[in-house]
Coordinates of C-alpha atoms in Angstrom, one line a residue:
X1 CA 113.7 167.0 16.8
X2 CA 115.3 168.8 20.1
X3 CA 113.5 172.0 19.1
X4 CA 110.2 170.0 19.1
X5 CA 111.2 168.4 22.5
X6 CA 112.3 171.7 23.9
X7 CA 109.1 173.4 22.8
X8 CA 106.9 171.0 24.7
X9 CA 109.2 171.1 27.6
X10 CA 108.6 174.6 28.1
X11 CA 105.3 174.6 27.3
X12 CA 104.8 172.0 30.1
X13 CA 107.0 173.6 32.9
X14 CA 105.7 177.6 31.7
X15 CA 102.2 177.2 33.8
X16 CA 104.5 175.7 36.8
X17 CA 106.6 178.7 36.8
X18 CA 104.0 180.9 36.7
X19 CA 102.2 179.8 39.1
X20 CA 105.2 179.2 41.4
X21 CA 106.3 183.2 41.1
X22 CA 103.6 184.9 40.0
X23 CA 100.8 186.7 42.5
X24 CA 99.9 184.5 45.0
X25 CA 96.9 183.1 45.3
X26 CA 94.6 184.3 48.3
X27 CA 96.0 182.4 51.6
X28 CA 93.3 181.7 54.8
X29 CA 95.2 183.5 57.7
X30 CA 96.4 180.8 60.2
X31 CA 94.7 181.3 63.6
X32 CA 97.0 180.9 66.9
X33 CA 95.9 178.3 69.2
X34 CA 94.3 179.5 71.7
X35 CA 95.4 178.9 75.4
X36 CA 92.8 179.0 78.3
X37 CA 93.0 180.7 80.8
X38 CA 93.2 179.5 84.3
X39 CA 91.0 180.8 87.5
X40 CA 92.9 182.9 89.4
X41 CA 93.2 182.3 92.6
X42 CA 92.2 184.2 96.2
X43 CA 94.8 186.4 97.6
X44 CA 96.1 184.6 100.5
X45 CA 97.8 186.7 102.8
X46 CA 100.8 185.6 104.8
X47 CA 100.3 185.6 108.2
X48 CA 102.6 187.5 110.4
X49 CA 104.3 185.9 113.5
X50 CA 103.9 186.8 117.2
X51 CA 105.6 190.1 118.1
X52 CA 104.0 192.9 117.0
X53 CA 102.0 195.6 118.5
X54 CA 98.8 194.1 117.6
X55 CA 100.0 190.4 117.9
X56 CA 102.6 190.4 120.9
X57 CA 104.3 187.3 121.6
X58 CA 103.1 186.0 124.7
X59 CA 105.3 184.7 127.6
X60 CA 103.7 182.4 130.1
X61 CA 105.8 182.3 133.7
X62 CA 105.6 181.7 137.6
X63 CA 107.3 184.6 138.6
X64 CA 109.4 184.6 141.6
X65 CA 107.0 187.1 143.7
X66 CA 103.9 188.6 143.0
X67 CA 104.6 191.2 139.9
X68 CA 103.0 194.8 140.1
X69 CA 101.1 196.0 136.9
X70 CA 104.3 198.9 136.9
X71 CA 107.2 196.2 137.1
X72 CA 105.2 193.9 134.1
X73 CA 105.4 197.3 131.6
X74 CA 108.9 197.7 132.8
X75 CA 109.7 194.2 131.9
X76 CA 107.4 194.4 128.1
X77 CA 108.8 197.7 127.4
X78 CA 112.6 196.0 127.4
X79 CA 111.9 194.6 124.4
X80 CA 110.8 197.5 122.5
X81 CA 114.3 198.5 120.4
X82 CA 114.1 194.8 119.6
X83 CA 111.8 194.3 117.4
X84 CA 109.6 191.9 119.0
X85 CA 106.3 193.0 121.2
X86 CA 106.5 191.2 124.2
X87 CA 103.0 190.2 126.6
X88 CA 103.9 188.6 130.5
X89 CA 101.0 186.2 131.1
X90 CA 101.4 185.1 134.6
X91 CA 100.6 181.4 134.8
X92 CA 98.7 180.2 137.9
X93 CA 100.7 176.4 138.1
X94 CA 103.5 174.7 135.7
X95 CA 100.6 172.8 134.0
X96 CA 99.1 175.7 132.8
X97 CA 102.3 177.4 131.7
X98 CA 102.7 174.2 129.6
X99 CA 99.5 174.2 128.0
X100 CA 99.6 177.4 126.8
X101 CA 102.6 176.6 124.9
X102 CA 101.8 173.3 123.7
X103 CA 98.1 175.1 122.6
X104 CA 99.9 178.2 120.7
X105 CA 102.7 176.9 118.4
X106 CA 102.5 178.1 115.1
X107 CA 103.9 181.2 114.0
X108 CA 101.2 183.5 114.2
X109 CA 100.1 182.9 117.6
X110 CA 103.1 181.4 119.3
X111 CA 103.6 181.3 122.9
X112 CA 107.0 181.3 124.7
X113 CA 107.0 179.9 128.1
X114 CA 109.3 179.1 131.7
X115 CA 109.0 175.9 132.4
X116 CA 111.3 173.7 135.4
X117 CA 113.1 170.6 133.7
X118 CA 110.2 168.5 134.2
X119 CA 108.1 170.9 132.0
X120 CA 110.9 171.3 129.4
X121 CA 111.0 167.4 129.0
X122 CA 107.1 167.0 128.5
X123 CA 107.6 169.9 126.1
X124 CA 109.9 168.4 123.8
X125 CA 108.2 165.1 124.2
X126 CA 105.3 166.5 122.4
X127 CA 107.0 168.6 120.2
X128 CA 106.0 171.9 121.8
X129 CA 109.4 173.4 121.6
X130 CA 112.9 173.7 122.4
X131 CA 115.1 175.4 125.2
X132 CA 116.5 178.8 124.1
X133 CA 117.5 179.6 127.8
X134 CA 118.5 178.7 131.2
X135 CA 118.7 180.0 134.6
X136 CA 121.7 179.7 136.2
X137 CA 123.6 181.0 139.8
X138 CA 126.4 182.7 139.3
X139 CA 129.3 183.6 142.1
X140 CA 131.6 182.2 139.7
X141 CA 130.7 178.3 140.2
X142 CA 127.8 178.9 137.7
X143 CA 125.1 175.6 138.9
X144 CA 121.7 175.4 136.1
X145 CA 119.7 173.2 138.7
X146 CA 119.3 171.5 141.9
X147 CA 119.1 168.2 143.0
X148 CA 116.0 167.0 144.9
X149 CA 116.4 164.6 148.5
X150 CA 114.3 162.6 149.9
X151 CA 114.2 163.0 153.9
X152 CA 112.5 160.4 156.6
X153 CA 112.6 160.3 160.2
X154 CA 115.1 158.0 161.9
X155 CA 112.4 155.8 163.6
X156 CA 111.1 154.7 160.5
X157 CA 113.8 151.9 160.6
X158 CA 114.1 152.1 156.5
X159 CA 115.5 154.2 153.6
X160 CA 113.0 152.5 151.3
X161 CA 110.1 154.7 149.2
X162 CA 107.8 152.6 150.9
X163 CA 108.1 153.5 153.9
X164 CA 105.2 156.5 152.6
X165 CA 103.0 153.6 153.1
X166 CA 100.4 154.5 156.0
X167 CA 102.8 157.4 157.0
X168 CA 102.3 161.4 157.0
X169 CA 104.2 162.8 153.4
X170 CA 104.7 166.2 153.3
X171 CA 104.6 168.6 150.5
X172 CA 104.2 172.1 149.5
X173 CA 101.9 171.3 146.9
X174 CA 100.4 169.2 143.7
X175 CA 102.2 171.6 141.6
X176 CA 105.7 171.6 143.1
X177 CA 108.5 170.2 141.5
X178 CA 111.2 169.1 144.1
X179 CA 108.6 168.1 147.1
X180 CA 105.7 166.4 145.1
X181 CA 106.7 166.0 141.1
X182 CA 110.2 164.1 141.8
X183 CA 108.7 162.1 144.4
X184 CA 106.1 161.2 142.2
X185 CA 108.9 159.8 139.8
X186 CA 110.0 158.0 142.3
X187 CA 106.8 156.0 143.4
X188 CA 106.4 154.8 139.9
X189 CA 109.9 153.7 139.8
X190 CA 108.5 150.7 142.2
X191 CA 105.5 150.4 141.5
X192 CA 104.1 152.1 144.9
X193 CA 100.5 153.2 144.9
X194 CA 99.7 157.0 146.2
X195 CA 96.9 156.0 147.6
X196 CA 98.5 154.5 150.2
X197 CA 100.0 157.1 151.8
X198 CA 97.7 158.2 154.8
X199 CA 98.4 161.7 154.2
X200 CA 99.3 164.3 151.8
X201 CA 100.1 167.3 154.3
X202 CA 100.8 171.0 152.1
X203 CA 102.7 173.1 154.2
X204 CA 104.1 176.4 153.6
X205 CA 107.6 176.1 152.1
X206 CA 110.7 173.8 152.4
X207 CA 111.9 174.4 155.9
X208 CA 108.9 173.6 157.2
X209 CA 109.4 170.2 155.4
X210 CA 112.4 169.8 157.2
X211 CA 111.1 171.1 160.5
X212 CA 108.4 168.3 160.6
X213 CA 110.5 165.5 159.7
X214 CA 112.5 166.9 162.3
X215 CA 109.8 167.2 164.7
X216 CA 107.9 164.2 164.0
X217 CA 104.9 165.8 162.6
X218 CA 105.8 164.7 159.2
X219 CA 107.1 161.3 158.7
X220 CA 108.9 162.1 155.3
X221 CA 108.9 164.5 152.4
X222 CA 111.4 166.0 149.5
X223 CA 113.5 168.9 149.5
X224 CA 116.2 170.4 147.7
X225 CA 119.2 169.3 148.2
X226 CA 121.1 172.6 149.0
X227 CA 118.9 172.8 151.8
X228 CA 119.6 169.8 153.4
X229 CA 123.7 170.7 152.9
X230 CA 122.9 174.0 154.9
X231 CA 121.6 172.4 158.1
X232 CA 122.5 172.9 161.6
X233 CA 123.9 169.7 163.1
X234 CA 121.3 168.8 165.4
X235 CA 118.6 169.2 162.5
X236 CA 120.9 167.0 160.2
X237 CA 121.0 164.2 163.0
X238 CA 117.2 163.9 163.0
X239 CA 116.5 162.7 159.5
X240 CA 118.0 160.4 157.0
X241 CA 118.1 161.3 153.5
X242 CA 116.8 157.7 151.7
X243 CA 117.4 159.1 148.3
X244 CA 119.1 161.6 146.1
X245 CA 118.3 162.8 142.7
X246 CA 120.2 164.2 139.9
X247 CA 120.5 167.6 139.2
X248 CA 117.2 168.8 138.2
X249 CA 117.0 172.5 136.0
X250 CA 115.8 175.8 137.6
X251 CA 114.2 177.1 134.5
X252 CA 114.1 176.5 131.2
X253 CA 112.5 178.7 128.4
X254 CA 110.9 177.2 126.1
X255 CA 110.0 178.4 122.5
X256 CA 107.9 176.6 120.0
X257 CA 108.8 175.4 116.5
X258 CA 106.9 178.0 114.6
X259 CA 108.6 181.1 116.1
X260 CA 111.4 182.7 113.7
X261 CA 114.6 182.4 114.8
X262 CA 114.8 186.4 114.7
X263 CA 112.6 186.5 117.4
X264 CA 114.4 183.9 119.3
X265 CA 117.5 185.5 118.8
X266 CA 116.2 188.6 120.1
X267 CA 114.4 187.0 123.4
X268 CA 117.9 185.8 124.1
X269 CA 119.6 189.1 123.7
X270 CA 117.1 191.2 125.5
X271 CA 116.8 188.8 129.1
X272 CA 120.3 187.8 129.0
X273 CA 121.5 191.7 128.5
X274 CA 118.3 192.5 131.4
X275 CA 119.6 190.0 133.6
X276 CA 123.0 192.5 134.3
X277 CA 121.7 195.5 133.8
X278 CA 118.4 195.2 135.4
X279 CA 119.0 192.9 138.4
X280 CA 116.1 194.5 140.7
X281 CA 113.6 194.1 138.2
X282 CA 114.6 190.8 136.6
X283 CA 114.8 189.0 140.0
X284 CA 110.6 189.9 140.9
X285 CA 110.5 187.8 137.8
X286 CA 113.4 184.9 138.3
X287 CA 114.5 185.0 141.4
X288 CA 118.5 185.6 142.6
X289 CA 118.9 183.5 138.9
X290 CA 120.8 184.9 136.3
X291 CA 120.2 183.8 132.6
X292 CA 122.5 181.8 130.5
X293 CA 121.8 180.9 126.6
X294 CA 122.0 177.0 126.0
X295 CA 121.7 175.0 122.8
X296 CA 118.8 172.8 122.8
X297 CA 120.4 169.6 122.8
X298 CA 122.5 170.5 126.0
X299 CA 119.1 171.1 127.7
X300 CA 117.7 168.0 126.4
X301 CA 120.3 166.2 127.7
X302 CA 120.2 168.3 131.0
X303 CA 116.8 167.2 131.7
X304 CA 117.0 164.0 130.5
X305 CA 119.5 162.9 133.4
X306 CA 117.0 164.5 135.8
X307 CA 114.3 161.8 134.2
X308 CA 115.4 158.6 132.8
X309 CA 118.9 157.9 134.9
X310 CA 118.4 155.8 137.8
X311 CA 118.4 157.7 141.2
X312 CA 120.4 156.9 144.1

C-alpha cells in the first residue's frame, strides 16, 4: 500500500520538478520604463556688475571746482590696482546726482553717487542706497557737517519764519542746500506758503548773503552756521539769527543695493587712502574735506537729526 502511495506521489510531483529545474522556458525581456526627457533650457548668462573696462561703475558728483579732462583720468586711473573701473560723471545739480542713482541700482548697471544729507535721506527713503562714506574736517576736532542759520535784519522786529512774508529772501540758488533746501524745511514746518515771499534774490555765494542782510538789500536768507561764528563784530550786530539747525552732513556717498560688497570695499579703500596721499587732486573734487568710512546706520541717523528733529 505505501509503495502504491509513493508511486503516485512521485508521479504527481516528477512533471513539477522538472519543470521547476529543467531549461527554462523562453522569457519576454522586461523593457525599462522610459523617462522623458525635459526641454532644456536657454543659456542664461550671468550678468557682470559695474566695474569693468567695458562696464565701469559710474560715479555721479558736484565737484568742488571745475575738473580738467587731465585731473578726471588722474582721479579714474586711482582705481586701476583695485579691481573696479571707475567713470566721474559730473552732475549739473543734487537732483540729478540723485536720479541717476535711484535710475541705476542693480548690479550690472549701478551708479554710485555724492550726495549732501538731504540727498542721502531721499536716497534711503526710496531704497536707492546706503552711505559707504563721509566727508569730514580734520585738524584733529574731526566735524561730518554743518549746521544751517537763519539770518534777518534787526528792523524786521521778529525772529519768526514769517517774517519772509512780502520781504526780499536771499539765496544762492534752487539747488542749494544750506540757503534754499533747509529753509524750505522750515516753511513747511508752519505751514508758510513760498509764494508769499516777494522775492527770491540768487546771489553769488554766502557772504554776499550776509552782506545784504547786513546792508539792507536782503531782508533775510540762510547760511552756514560757521560763517556766522566767524564775523566781524559790527557785521554780527546787524542781523539776528531767528533760527538754528542741526548739524547737517557735508557729503555722503551713496551706493545702491545691487553693488557687491567687493566693490564697495574697494571704493572705500581707494578715496580714503587718495584722500592722504593725494590731497591736491582729491580737493578739485571734495573740497578742503577729508574722507571718513561710516556704517550706514550712523549715517542714517546723522541725517535723520538734520530732518525730523525739531529746530531751534
Amino acid at each position: 500500500m505505501f509503495k502504491r502511495w509513493h508511486t503516485i506521489i512521485v508521479i504527481f510531483l516528477l512533471p513539477l520538478l522538472v519543470a521547476a529545474c529543467g531549461p527554462s522556458a523562453p522569457q519576454a525581456t522586461a523593457r525599462p520604463t522610459q523617462t522623458p526627457f525635459s526641454t532644456p533650457l536657454p543659456w542664461i548668462s550671468t550678468p557682470m556688475p559695474a566695474g569693468t573696462g567695458d562696464n565701469p561703475l559710474r560715479m555721479a558728483i558736484l565737484p568742488a571746482e571745475d575738473l580738467s579732462d587731465d585731473q578726471i583720468t588722474e582721479f579714474e586711473s586711482l582705481f586701476a590696482s583695485s579691481g573696479v573701473a571707475v567713470q566721474v560723471v559730473v552732475a549739473e545739480s543734487e537732483s540729478d546726482a540723485l536720479k541717476l542713482l535711484c535710475s541705476n541700482t542693480t548690479a550690472e548697471h549701478a551708479v554710485v553717487a555724492w550726495l549732501d544729507g538731504i540727498g542721502y535721506v531721499s536716497a534711503y527713503g526710496r531704497l536707492c542706497g546706503q552711505a559707504q562714506l563721509l566727508l569730514s574736517t580734520g585738524d584733529g576736532d574731526t566735524q561730518f557737517g554743518e549746521r544751517v542759520e537763519l539770518i534777518i535784519r534787526p528792523e524786521l522786529g521778529t525772529q519768526q519764519i514769517s517774517a519772509a512774508e512780502g520781504r526780499t529772501f536771499c539765496r544762492v540758488g534752487y539747488d542749494d542746500s544750506y540757503s534754499w533746501r533747509i529753509p524750505q524745511l522750515w516753511f513747511a514746518q508752519v505751514d508758510f506758503d513760498i509764494a508769499a515771499i516777494d522775492t527770491l534774490e540768487d546771489v553769488e555765494d554766502y557772504q554776499s548773503i550776509v552782506d545784504g542782510v547786513a546792508s539792507d538789500t536782503c531782508d533775510l536768507g540762510a547760511v552756514p552756521g560757521s560763517m556766522v561764528d566767524a564775523l566781524d563784530e559790527d557785521i554780527a550786530e546787524a542781523i539776528i539769527v531767528a533760527k538754528t539747525s542741526p548739524v547737517l552732513p557735508y557729503g555722503v556717498l551713496v551706493v545702491p543695493p545691487g553693488l557687491p560688497q567687493q566693490h564697495r570695499d574697494a571704493l572705500s579703500q581707494v578715496l580714503v587712502d587718495a584722500s592722504g596721499s593725494h590731497q591736491d587732486l582729491m580737493s578739485a573734487f571734495f573740497g578742503d574735506y577729508e574722507i571718513q568710512t561710516v556704517d550706514s546706520d550712523a549715517a542714517l541717523f546723522f541725517c535723520l537729526m538734520s530732518l525730523a528733529r525739531r529746530t531751534k
